[in-house]
Tab-separated table of C-alpha atoms and ligand atoms in Angstrom:
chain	number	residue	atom	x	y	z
A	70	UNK	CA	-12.061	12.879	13.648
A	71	UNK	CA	-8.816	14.338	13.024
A	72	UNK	CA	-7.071	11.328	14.291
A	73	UNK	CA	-8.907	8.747	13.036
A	74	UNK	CA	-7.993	10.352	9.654
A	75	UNK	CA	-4.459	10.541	10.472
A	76	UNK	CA	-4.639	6.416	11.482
A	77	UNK	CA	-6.605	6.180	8.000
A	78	UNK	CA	-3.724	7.994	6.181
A	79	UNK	CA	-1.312	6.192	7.827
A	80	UNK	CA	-3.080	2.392	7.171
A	81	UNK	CA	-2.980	3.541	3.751
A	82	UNK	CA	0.886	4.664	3.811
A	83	UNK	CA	1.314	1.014	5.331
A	84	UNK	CA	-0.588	-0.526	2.871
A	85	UNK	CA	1.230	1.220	0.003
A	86	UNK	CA	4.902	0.024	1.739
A	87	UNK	CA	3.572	-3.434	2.166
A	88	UNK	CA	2.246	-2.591	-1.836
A	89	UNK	CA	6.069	-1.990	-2.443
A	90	UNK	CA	7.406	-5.105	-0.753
A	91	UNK	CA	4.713	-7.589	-2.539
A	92	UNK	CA	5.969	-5.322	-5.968
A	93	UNK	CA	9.204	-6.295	-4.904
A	94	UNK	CA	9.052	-9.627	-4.296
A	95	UNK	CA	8.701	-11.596	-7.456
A	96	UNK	CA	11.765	-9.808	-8.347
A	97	UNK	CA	13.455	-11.594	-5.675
A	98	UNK	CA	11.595	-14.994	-5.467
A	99	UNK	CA	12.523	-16.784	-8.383
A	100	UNK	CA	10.650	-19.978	-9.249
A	101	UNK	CA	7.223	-18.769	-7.904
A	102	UNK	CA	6.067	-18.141	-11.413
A	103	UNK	CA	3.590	-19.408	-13.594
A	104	UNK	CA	5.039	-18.672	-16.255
A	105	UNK	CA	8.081	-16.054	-17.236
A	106	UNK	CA	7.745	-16.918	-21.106
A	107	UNK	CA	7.856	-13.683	-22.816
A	108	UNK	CA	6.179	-12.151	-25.736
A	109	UNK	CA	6.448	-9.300	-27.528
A	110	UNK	CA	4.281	-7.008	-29.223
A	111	UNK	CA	4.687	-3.540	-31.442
A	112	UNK	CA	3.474	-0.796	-29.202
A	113	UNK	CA	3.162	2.862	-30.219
A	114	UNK	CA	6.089	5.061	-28.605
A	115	UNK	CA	3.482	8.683	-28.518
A	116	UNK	CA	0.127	7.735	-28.164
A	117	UNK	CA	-0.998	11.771	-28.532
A	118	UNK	CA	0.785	12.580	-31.691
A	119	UNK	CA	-2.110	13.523	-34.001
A	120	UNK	CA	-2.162	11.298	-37.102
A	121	UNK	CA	-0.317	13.671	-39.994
A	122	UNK	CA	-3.102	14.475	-42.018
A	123	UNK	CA	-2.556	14.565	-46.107
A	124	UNK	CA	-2.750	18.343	-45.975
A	125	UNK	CA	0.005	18.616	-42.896
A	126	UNK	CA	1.934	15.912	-44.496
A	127	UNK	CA	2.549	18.268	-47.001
A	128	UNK	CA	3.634	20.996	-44.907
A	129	UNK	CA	5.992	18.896	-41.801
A	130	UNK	CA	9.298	17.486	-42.816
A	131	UNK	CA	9.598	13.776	-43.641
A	132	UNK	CA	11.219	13.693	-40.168
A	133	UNK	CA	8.821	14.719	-38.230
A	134	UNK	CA	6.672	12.589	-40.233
A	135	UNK	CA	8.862	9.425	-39.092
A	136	UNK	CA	8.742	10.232	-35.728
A	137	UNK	CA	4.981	10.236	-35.170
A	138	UNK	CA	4.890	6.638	-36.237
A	139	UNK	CA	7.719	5.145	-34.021
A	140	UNK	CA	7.150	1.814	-32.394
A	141	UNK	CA	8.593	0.282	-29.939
A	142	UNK	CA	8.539	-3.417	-28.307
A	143	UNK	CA	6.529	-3.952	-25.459
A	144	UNK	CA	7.164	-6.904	-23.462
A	145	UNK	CA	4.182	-8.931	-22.046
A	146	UNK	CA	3.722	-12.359	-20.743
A	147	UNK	CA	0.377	-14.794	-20.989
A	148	UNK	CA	-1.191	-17.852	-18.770
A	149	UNK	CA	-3.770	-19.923	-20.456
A	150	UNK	CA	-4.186	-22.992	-18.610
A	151	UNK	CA	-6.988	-22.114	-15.977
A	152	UNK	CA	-8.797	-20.360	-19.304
A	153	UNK	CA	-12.480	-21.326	-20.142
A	154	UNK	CA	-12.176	-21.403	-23.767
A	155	UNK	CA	-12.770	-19.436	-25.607
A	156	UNK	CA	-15.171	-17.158	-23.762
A	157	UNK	CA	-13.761	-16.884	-20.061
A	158	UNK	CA	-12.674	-14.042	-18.553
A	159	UNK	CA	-9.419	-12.118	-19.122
A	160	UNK	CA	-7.858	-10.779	-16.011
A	161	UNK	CA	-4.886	-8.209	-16.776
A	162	UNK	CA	-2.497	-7.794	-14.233
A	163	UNK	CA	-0.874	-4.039	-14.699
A	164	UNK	CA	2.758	-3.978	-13.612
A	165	UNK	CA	4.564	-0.638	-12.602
A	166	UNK	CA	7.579	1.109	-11.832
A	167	UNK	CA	10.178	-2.338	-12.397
A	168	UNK	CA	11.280	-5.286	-14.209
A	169	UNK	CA	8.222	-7.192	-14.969
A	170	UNK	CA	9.426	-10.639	-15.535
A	171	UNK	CA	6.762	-13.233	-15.416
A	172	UNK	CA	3.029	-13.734	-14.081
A	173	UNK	CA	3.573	-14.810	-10.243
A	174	UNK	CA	1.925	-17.271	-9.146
A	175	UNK	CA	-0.044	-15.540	-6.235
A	176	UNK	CA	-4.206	-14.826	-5.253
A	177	UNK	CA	-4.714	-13.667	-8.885
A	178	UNK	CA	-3.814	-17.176	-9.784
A	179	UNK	CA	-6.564	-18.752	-7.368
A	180	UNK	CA	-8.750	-16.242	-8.658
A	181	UNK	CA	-8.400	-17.154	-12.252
A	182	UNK	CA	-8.526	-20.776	-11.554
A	183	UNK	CA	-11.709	-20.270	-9.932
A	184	UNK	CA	-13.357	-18.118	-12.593
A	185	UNK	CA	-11.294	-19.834	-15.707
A	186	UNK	CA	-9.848	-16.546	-16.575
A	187	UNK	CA	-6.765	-15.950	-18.812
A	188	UNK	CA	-3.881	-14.249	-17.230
A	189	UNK	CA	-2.163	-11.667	-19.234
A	190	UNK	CA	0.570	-8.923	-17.886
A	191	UNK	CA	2.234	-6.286	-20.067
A	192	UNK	CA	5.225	-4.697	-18.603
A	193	UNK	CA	5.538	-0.663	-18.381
A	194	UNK	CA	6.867	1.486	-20.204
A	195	UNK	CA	10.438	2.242	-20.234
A	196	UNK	CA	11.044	-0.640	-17.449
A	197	UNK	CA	12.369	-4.051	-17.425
A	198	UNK	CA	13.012	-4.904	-21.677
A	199	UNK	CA	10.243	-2.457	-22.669
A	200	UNK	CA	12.031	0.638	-22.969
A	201	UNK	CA	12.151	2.218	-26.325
A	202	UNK	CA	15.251	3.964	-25.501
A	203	UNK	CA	18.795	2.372	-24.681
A	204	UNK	CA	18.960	5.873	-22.993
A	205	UNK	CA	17.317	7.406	-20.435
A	206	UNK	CA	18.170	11.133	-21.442
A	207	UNK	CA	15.715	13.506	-20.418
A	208	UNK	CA	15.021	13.890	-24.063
A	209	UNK	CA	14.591	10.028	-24.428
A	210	UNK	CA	12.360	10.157	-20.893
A	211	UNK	CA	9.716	11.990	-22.206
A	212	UNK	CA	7.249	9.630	-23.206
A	213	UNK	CA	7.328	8.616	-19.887
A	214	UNK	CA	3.775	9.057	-18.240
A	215	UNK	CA	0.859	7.303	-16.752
A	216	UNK	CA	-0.909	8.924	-19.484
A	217	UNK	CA	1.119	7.079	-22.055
A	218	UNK	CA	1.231	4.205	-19.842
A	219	UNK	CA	-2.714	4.098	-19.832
A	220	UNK	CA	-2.817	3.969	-23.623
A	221	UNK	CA	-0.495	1.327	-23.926
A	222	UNK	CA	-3.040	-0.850	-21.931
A	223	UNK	CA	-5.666	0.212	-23.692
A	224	UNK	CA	-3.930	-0.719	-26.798
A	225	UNK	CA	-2.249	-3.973	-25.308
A	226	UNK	CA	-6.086	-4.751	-24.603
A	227	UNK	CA	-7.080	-4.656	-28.235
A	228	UNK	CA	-3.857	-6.287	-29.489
A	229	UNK	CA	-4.144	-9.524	-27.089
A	230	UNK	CA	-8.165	-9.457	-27.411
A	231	UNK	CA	-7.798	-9.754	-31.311
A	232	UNK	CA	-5.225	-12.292	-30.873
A	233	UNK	CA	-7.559	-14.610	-28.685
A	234	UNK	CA	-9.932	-14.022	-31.463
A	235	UNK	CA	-7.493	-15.210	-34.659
A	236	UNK	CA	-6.665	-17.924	-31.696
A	237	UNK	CA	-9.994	-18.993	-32.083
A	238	UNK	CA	-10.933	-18.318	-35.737
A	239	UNK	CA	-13.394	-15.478	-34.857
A	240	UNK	CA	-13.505	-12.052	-35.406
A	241	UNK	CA	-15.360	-8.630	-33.318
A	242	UNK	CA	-15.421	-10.876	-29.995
A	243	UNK	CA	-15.394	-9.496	-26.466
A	244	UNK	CA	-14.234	-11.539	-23.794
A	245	UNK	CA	-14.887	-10.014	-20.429
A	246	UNK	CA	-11.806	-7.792	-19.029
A	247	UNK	CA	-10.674	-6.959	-15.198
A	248	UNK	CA	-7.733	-4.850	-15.054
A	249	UNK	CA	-5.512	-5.442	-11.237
A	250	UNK	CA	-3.245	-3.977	-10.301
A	251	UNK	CA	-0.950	-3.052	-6.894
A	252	UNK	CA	0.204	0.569	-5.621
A	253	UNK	CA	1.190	2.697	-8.808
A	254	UNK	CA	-0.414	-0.302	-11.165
A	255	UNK	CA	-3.882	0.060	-8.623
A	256	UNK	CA	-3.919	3.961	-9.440
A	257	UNK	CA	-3.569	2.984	-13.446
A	258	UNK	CA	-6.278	-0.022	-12.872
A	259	UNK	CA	-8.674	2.641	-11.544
A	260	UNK	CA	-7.783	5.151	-14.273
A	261	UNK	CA	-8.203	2.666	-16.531
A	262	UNK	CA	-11.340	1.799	-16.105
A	263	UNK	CA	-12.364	5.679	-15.583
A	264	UNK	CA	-10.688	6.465	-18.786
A	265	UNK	CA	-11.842	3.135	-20.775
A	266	UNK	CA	-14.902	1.914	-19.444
A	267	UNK	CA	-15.926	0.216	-22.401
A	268	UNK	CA	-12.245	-1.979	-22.588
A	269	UNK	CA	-13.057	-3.419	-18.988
A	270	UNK	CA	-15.896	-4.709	-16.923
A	271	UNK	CA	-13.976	-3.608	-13.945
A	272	UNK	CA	-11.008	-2.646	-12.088
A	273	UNK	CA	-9.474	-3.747	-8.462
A	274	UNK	CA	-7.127	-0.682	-7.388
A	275	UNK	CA	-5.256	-2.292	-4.665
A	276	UNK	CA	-3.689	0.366	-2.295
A	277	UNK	CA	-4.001	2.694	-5.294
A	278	UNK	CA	-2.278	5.820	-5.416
A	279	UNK	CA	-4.455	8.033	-6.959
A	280	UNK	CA	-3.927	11.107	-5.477
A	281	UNK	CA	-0.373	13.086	-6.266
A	282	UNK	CA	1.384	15.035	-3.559
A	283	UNK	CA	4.034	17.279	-3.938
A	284	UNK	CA	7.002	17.392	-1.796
A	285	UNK	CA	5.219	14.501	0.109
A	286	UNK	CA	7.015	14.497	3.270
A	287	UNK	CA	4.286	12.182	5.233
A	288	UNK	CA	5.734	9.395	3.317
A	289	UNK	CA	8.861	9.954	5.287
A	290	UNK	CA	7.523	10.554	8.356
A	291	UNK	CA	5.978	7.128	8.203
A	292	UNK	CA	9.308	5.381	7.715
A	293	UNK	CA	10.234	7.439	10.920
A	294	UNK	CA	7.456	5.761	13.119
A	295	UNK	CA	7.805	2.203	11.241
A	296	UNK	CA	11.654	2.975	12.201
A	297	UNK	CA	11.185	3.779	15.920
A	298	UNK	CA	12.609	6.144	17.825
A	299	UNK	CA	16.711	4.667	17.686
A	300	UNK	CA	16.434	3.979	14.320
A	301	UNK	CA	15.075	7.157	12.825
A	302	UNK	CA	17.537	8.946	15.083
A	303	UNK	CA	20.694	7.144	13.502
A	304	UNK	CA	18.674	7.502	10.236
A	305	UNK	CA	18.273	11.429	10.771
A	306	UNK	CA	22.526	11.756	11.456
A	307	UNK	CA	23.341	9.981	8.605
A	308	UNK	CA	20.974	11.920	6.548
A	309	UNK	CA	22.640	14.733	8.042
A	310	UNK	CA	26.434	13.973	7.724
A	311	UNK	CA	25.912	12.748	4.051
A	312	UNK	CA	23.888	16.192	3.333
A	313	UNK	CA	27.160	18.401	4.483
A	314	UNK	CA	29.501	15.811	2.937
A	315	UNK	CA	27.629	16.291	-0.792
A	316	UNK	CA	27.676	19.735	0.230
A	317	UNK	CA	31.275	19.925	0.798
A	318	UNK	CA	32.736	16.915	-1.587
A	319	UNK	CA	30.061	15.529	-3.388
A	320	UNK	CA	32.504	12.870	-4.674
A	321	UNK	CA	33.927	11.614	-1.790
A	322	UNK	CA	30.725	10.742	-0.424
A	323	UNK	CA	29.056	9.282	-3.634
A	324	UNK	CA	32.083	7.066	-4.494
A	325	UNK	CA	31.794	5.056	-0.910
A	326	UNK	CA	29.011	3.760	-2.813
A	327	UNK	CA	30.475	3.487	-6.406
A	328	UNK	CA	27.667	5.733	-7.435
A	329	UNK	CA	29.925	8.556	-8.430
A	330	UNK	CA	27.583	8.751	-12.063
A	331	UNK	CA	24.694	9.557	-10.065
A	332	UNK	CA	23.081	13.321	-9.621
A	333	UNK	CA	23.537	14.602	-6.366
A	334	UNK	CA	19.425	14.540	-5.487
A	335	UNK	CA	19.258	10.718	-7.707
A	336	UNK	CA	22.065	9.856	-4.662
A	337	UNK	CA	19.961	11.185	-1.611
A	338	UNK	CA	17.179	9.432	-3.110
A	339	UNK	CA	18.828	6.534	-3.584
A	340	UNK	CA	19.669	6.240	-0.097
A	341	UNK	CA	16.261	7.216	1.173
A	342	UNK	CA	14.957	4.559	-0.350
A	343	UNK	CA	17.191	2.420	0.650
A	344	UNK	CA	16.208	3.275	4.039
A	345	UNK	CA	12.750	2.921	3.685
A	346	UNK	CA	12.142	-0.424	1.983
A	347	UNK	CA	14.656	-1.921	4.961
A	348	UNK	CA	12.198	-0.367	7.246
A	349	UNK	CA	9.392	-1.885	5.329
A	350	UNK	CA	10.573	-5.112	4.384
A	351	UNK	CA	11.446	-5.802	8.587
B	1435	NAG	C1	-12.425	-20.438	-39.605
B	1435	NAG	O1	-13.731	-20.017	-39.920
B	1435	NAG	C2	-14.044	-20.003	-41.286
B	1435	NAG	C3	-15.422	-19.369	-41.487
B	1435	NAG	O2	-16.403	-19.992	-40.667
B	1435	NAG	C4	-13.969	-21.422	-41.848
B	1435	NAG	O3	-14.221	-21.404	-43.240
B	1435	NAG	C5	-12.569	-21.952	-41.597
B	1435	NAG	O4	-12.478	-23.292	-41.999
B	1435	NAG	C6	-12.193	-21.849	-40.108
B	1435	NAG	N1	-10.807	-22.193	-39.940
B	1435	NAG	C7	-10.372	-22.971	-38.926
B	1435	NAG	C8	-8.902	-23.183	-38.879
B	1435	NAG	O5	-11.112	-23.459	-38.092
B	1436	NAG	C1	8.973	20.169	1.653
B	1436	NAG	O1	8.295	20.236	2.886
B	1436	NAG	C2	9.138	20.391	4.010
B	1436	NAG	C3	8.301	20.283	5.282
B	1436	NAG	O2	7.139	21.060	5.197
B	1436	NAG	C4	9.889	21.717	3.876
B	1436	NAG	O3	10.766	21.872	4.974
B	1436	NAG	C5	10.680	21.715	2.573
B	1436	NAG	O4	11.308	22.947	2.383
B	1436	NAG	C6	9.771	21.418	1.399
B	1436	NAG	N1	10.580	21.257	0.171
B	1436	NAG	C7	10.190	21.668	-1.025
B	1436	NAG	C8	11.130	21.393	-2.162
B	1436	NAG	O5	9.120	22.255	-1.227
């Protein structure tokens, strides 16, 4: 029992690194797009900012008032040509925690050939050209959630499903939606459809990460057994030496890699990471 749950947690650790390399990959790749023509739409910065009432409007500052209604632009990209006009499906395909810069041309492409479904991708939030702020201040950073993140689907939903409607000189029609979506996006595709069930007829959560873990150390430990033995070893003295080096001349250490801006914990992660998508991209 107890180690067929460990194998399950670990297939699912592989399946989220393998989750990270296909992420990364478009990035990479190039021409394997079906389109990287982008488009742009108004998207609200805080989604939970109450609507000012006439009574409150009275009482808050113009300010405050202002800042309730910020927009900012959301990038987002659309493939048409496998569509069944006007009535096929729409599939969305959520995209995470990077630079979303086209629709890739990949199995949601044979799948929307073979159902003539429209292909539409928003990017995230604060990644890529959607970020609202030039910068990333803690301040700036905090409409940065997978709360916000779910709204802005929601909304994007709306916004391209009325635009498919003007597209086709109708009004109050629903094509059918199925939200996809890879690692962090497959977490958001199954929230999605928790949160909105009436925006989508379903949801494919690919390797999603749905459950948060604090201080989640397995995640490491995997790297160390994708690694092997050598490898972790020489991974675990480097760790080591660059831990006393910050400790002793943070500097020093941190400008071997011309990363002398970053926070000492932004460093070690930088390098962790490093680490692990090597081992995972082997
Ligand atoms: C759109 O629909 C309206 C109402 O049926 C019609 O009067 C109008 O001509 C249509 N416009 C186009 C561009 O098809
Ligand atoms: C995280 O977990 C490891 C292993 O259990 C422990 O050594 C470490 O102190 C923990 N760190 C934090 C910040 O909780």
């Amino acid at each position: 029992m107890r180690s067929s749950r460990a194998r399950f947690v670990s297939l699912l650790l592989f399946a989220f690194l393998l989750a990270r390399v296909a992420d990364a990959e478009p990035l990479a790749g190039g021409g394997r797009h079906l389109t990287k023509d982008e488009r742009w739409m108004n998207q609200r910065l805080d989604h939970f900012s109450p609507t000012v009432s006439l009574l409150r409007r009275r009482l808050l500052s113009s300010r405050i008032e202002s800042l309730d209604h910020r927009q900012f632009k959301l990038r987002y990209f659309e493939f048409l040509d496998h569509h069944r006009a006007p009535d096929g499906p729409v599939f969305l395909r959520i995209c995470g925690e990077y630079s979303c810069d086209g629709i890739p041309n990949d199995y949601l492409a044979v799948l929307a050939k073979k159902f003539g479904a429209a292909l539409v991708s928003p990017e995230h939030r604060y990644y890529g050209k959607s970020s609202p702020f030039k910068r990333l201040t803690t301040e700036n950073l905090r409409f940065l959630s997978s709360k916000q993140a779910l709204f802005d689907l929601a909304v994007f939903r709306q916004y391209y499903q009325e635009s498919l409607n003007a597209r086709y000189n109708r009004s109050g029609f629903d094509n059918p939606w199925f939200v996809f979506g890879v690692s962090y996006p497959g977490a958001l595709s199954a929230w999605f459809r928790l949160k909105f069930p009436h925006l989508t007829c379903g949801s494919l959560a690919s390797s999603g990460v749905v459950r948060a873990v604090y201080n989640y150390t397995d995640f490491d430990k995997q790297v160390g057994v994708s690694a092997g033995p050598e490898c972790k070893a020489a991974l675990q003295e480097v760790t080591k030496l660059v831990d006393e080096q910050l400790r002793s001349d943070s500097g020093s250490v941190k400008a071997l890699f011309q990363a002398e801006k970053l926070r000492d914990d932004d460093f070690l992660y930088l390098l962790a990471d490093a680490a692990a998508e090597a081992v995972c991209t082997r």
